[in-house]
Short mmCIF file of C-alpha atoms in Angstrom, two decimals:
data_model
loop_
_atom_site.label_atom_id
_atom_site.label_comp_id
_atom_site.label_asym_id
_atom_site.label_seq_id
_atom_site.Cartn_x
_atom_site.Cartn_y
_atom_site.Cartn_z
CA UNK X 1 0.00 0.00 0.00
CA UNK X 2 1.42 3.61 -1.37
CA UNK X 3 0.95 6.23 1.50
CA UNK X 4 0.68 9.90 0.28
CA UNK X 5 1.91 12.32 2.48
CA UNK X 6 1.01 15.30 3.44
CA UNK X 7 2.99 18.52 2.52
CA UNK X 8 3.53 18.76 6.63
CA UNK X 9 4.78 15.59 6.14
CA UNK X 10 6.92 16.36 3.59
CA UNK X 11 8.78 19.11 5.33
CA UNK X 12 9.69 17.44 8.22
CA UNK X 13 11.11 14.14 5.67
CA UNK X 14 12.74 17.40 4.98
CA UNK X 15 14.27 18.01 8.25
CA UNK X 16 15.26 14.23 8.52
CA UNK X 17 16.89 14.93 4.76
CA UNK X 18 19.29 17.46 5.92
CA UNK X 19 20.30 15.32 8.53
CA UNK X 20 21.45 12.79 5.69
CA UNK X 21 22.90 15.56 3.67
CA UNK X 22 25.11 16.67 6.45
CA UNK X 23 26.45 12.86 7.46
CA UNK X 24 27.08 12.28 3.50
CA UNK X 25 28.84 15.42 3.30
CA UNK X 26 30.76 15.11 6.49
CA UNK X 27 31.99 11.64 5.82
CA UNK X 28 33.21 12.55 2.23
CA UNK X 29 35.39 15.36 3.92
CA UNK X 30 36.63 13.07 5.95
CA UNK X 31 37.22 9.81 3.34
CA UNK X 32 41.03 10.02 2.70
CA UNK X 33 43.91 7.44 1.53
CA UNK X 34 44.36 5.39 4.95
CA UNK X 35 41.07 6.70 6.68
CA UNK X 36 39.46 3.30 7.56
CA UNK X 37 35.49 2.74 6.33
CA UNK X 38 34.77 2.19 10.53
CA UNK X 39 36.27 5.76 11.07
CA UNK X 40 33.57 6.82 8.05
CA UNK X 41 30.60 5.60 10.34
CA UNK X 42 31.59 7.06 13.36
CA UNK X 43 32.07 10.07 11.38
CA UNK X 44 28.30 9.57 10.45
CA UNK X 45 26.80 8.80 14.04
CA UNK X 46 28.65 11.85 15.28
CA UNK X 47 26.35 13.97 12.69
CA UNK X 48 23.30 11.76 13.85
CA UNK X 49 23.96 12.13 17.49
CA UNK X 50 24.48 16.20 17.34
CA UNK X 51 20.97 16.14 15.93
CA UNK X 52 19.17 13.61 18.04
CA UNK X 53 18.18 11.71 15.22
CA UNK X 54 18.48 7.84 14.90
CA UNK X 55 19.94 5.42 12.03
CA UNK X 56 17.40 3.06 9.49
CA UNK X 57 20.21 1.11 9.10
CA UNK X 58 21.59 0.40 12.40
CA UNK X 59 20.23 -3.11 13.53
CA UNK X 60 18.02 -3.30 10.06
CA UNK X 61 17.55 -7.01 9.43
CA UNK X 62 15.41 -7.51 6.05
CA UNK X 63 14.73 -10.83 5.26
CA UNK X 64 17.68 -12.04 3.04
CA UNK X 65 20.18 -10.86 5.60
CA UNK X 66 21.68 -13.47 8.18
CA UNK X 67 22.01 -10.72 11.17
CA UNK X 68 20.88 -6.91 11.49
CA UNK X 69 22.58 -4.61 9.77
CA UNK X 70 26.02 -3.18 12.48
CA UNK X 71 26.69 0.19 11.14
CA UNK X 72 24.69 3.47 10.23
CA UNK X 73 26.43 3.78 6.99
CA UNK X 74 26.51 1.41 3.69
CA UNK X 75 30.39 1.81 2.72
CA UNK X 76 30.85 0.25 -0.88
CA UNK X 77 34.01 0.19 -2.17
CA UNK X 78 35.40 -0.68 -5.64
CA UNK X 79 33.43 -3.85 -6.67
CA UNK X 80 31.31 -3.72 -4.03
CA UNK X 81 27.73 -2.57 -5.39
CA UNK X 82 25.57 -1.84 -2.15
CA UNK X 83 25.32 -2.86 1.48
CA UNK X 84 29.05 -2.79 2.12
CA UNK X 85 29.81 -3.13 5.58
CA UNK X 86 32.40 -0.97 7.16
CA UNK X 87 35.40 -2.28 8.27
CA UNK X 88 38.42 -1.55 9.64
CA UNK X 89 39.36 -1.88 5.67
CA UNK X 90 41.37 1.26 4.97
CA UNK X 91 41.13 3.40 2.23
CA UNK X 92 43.55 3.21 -0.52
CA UNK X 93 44.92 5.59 -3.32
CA UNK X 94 42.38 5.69 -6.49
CA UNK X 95 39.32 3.36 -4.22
CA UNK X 96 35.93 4.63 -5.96
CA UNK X 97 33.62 4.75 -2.39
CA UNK X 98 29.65 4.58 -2.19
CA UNK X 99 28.09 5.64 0.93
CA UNK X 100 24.77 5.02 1.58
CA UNK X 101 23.20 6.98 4.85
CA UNK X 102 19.87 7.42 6.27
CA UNK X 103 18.32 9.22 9.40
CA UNK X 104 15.04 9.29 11.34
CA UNK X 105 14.09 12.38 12.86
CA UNK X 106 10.41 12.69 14.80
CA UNK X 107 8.98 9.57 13.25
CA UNK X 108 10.43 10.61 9.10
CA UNK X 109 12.99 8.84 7.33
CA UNK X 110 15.52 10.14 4.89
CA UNK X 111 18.08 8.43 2.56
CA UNK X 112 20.52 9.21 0.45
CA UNK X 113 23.68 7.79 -1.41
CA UNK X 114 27.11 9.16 -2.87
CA UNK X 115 30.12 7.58 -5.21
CA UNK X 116 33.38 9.40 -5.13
CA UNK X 117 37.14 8.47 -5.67
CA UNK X 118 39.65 9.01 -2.83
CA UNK X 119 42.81 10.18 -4.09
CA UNK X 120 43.60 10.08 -7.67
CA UNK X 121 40.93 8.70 -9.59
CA UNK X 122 40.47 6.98 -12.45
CA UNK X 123 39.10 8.30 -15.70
CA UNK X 124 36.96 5.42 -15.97
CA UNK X 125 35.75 5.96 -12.11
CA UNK X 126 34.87 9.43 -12.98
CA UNK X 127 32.95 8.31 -15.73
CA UNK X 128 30.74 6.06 -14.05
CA UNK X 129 30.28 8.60 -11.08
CA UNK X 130 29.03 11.11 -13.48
CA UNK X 131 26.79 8.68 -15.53
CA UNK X 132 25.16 7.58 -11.99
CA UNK X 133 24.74 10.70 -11.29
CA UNK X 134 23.12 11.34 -14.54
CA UNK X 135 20.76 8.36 -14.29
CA UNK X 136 19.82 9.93 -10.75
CA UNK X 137 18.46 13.25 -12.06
CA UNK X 138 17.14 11.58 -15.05
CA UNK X 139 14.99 9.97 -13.00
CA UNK X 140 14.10 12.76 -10.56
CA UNK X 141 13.47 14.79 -14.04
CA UNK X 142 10.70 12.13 -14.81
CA UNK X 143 9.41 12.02 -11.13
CA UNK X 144 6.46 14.18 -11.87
CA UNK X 145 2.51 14.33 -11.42
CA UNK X 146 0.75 12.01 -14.43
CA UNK X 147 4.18 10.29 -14.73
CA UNK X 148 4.45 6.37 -13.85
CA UNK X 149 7.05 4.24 -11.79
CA UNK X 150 7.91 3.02 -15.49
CA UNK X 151 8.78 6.34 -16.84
CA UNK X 152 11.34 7.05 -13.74
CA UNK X 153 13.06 3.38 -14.41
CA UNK X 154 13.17 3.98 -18.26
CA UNK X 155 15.10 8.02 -17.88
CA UNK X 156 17.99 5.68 -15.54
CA UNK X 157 17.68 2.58 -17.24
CA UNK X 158 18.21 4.51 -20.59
CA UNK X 159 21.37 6.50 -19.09
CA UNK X 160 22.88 3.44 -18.27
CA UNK X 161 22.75 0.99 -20.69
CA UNK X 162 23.56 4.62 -23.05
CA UNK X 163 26.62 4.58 -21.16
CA UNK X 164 27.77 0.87 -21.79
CA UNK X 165 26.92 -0.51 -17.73
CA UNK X 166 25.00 -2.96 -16.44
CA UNK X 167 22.43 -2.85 -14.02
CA UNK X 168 22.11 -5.69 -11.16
CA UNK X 169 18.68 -7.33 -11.61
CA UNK X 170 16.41 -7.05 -8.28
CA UNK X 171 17.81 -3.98 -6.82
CA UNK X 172 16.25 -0.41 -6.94
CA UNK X 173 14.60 2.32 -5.31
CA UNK X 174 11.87 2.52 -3.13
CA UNK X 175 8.62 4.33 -1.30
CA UNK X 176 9.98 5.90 1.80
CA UNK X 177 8.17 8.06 4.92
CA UNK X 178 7.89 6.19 8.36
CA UNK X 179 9.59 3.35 7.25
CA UNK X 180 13.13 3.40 5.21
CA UNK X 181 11.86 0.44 2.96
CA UNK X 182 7.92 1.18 1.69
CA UNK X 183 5.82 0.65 -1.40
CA UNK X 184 6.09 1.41 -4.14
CA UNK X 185 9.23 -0.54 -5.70
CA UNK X 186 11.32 1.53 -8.03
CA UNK X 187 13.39 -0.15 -10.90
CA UNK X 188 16.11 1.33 -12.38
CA UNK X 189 14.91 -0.29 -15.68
CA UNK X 190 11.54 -0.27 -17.23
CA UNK X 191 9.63 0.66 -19.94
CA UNK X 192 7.77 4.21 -19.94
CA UNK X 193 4.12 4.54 -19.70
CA UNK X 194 3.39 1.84 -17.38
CA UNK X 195 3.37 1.04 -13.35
CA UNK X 196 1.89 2.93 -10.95
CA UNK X 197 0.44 7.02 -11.55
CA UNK X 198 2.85 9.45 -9.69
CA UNK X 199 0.48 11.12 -7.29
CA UNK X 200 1.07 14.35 -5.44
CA UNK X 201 2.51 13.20 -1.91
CA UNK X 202 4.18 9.92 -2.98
CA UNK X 203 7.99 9.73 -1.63
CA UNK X 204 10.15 7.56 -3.37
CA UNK X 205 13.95 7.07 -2.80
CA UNK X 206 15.43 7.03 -6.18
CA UNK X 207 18.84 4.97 -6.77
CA UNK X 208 20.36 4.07 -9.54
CA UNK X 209 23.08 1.17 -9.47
CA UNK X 210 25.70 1.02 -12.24
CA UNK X 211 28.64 -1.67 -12.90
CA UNK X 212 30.89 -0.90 -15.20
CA UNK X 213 31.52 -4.15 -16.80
CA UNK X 214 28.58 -3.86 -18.40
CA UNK X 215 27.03 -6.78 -17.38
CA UNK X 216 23.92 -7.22 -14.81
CA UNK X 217 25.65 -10.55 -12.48
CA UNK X 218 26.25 -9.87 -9.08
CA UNK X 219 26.63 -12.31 -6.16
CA UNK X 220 26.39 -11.40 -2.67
CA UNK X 221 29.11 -11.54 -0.57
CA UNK X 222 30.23 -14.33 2.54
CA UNK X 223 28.77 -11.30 5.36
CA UNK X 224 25.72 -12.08 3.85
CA UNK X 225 24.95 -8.46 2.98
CA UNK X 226 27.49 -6.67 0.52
CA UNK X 227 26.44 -7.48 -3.25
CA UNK X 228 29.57 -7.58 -5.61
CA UNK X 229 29.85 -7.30 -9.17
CA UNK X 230 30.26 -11.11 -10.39
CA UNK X 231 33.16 -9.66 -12.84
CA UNK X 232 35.21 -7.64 -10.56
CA UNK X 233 34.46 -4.70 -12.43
CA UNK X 234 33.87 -1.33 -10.24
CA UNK X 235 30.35 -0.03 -9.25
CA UNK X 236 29.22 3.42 -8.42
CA UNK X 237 25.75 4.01 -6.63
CA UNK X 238 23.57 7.37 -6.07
CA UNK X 239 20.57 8.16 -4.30
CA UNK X 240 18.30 10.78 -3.13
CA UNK X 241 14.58 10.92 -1.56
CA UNK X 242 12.22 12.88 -3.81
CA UNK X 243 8.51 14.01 -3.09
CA UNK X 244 5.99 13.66 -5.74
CA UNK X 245 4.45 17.32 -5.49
CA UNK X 246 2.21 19.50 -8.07
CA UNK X 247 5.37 22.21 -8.64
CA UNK X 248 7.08 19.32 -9.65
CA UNK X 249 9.93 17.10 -7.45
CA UNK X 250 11.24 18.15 -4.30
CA UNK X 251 14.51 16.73 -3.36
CA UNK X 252 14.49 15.70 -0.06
CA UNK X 253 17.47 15.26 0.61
CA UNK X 254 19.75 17.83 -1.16
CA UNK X 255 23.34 19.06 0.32
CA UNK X 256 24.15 22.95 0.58
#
């Protein structure tokens, strides 16, 4: 069941939003050759304490996951797709990094996701930042009143296969409000004109997922939560949380 929200409701997803922009922007100050993925987190529940908000992710146990999730952050890196648990893994020269980072604030959830390189990157990583970060607003573009979920998977769907990368079956966006995980799925494929009518007060967290192989295989890996591209190839993954609203989409979650 899709729950519209209310435009009160909206602005305080709002509030928990800039909570999420902060942490993301925060920990990518702080991501730096030898800085260690565990150091990221604590980064992030620093920015979560200071504004009495709480973590979706800490202790988040969906059903294909042996134990509840231990950190507040996803930290991805390299060929590591999603769900990458941190570590005491420290960073390295040229590592392309995807942190994924939500906050609940009064009841609202916000969630949001950033790729970056530390050091000195890679053409190729910089590439397949920018194209994720293409598919992203292509998809918030399409995120409109009279629009369908199919016409937000086709915009990312069409960036990415475009841009030569594949795009791991199963995994997408996703309502959000009360809970971090609601209805209505999101794919970041699809064909346009079909799926569910965009209503004023849906939220959706919109994510594309790109590998840069070009292939869609994945496996998950032994911790039972980090996917991985199947071909070792790098990944890059960006999200924000967008209301459906009659002036058109309202990022939820932007940085300043």
């Amino acid at each position: 069941m899709v729950e519209l929200k209310t435009d009160t409701s909206i602005d305080a997803m709002r509030e928990a939003g800039r909570i999420v922009g902060r942490a993301l922007t925060a920990v990518r100050a702080a991501a730096d050759v030898g800085v260690s993925l565990l150091e990221l987190d604590e980064v992030a529940r620093e920015v979560l304490r200071e504004a009495a908000a709480t973590s979706p992710f800490l202790g988040y146990r969906p059903s294909f996951a042996p134990t509840p999730f231990p950190a507040v952050i996803c930290a991805s890196v390299n060929d590591a797709i999603v769900h990458g648990i941190p570590t005491r893994h420290r960073l390295r020269d040229g590592d392309l990094v995807s942190i994924d980072c939500g906050a609940e604030l009064n009841g609202w959830v916000g969630d949001s996701a950033i790729s970056f390189v530390v050091g000195t990157p890679r053409a190729a990583d910089l590439r397949l930042i920018d194209t994720a970060e293409r598919a992203l607003n292509a998809g918030i573009e399409a995120a409109v009143v009279g629009n369908r979920i199919g016409d937000i998977a086709h915009a990312i769907g069409s960036v990415c296969r475009a841009a030569g990368y594949g795009i791991p079956d199963g995994f997408g966006g996703h309502g959000v409000g009360r809970r971090m995980h609601e209805d209505p799925p999101v794919p970041n494929e699809g064909r346009p004109g079909r799926g569910l009518p965009l209503r004023h007060g849906m939220v959706l967290a919109i994510e594309p997922m790109l590998i840069a192989g070009g292939k869609d295989d994945y496996h998950t890996s032994p911790d039972g939560w980090t996917l991985r591209t199947n071909d070792g190839s790098r990944a890059a993954h960006t999200e924000h949380t967008v209301a459906i609203t009659q002036a058109g989409p309202r990022i939820l979650t932007a940085r300043n």
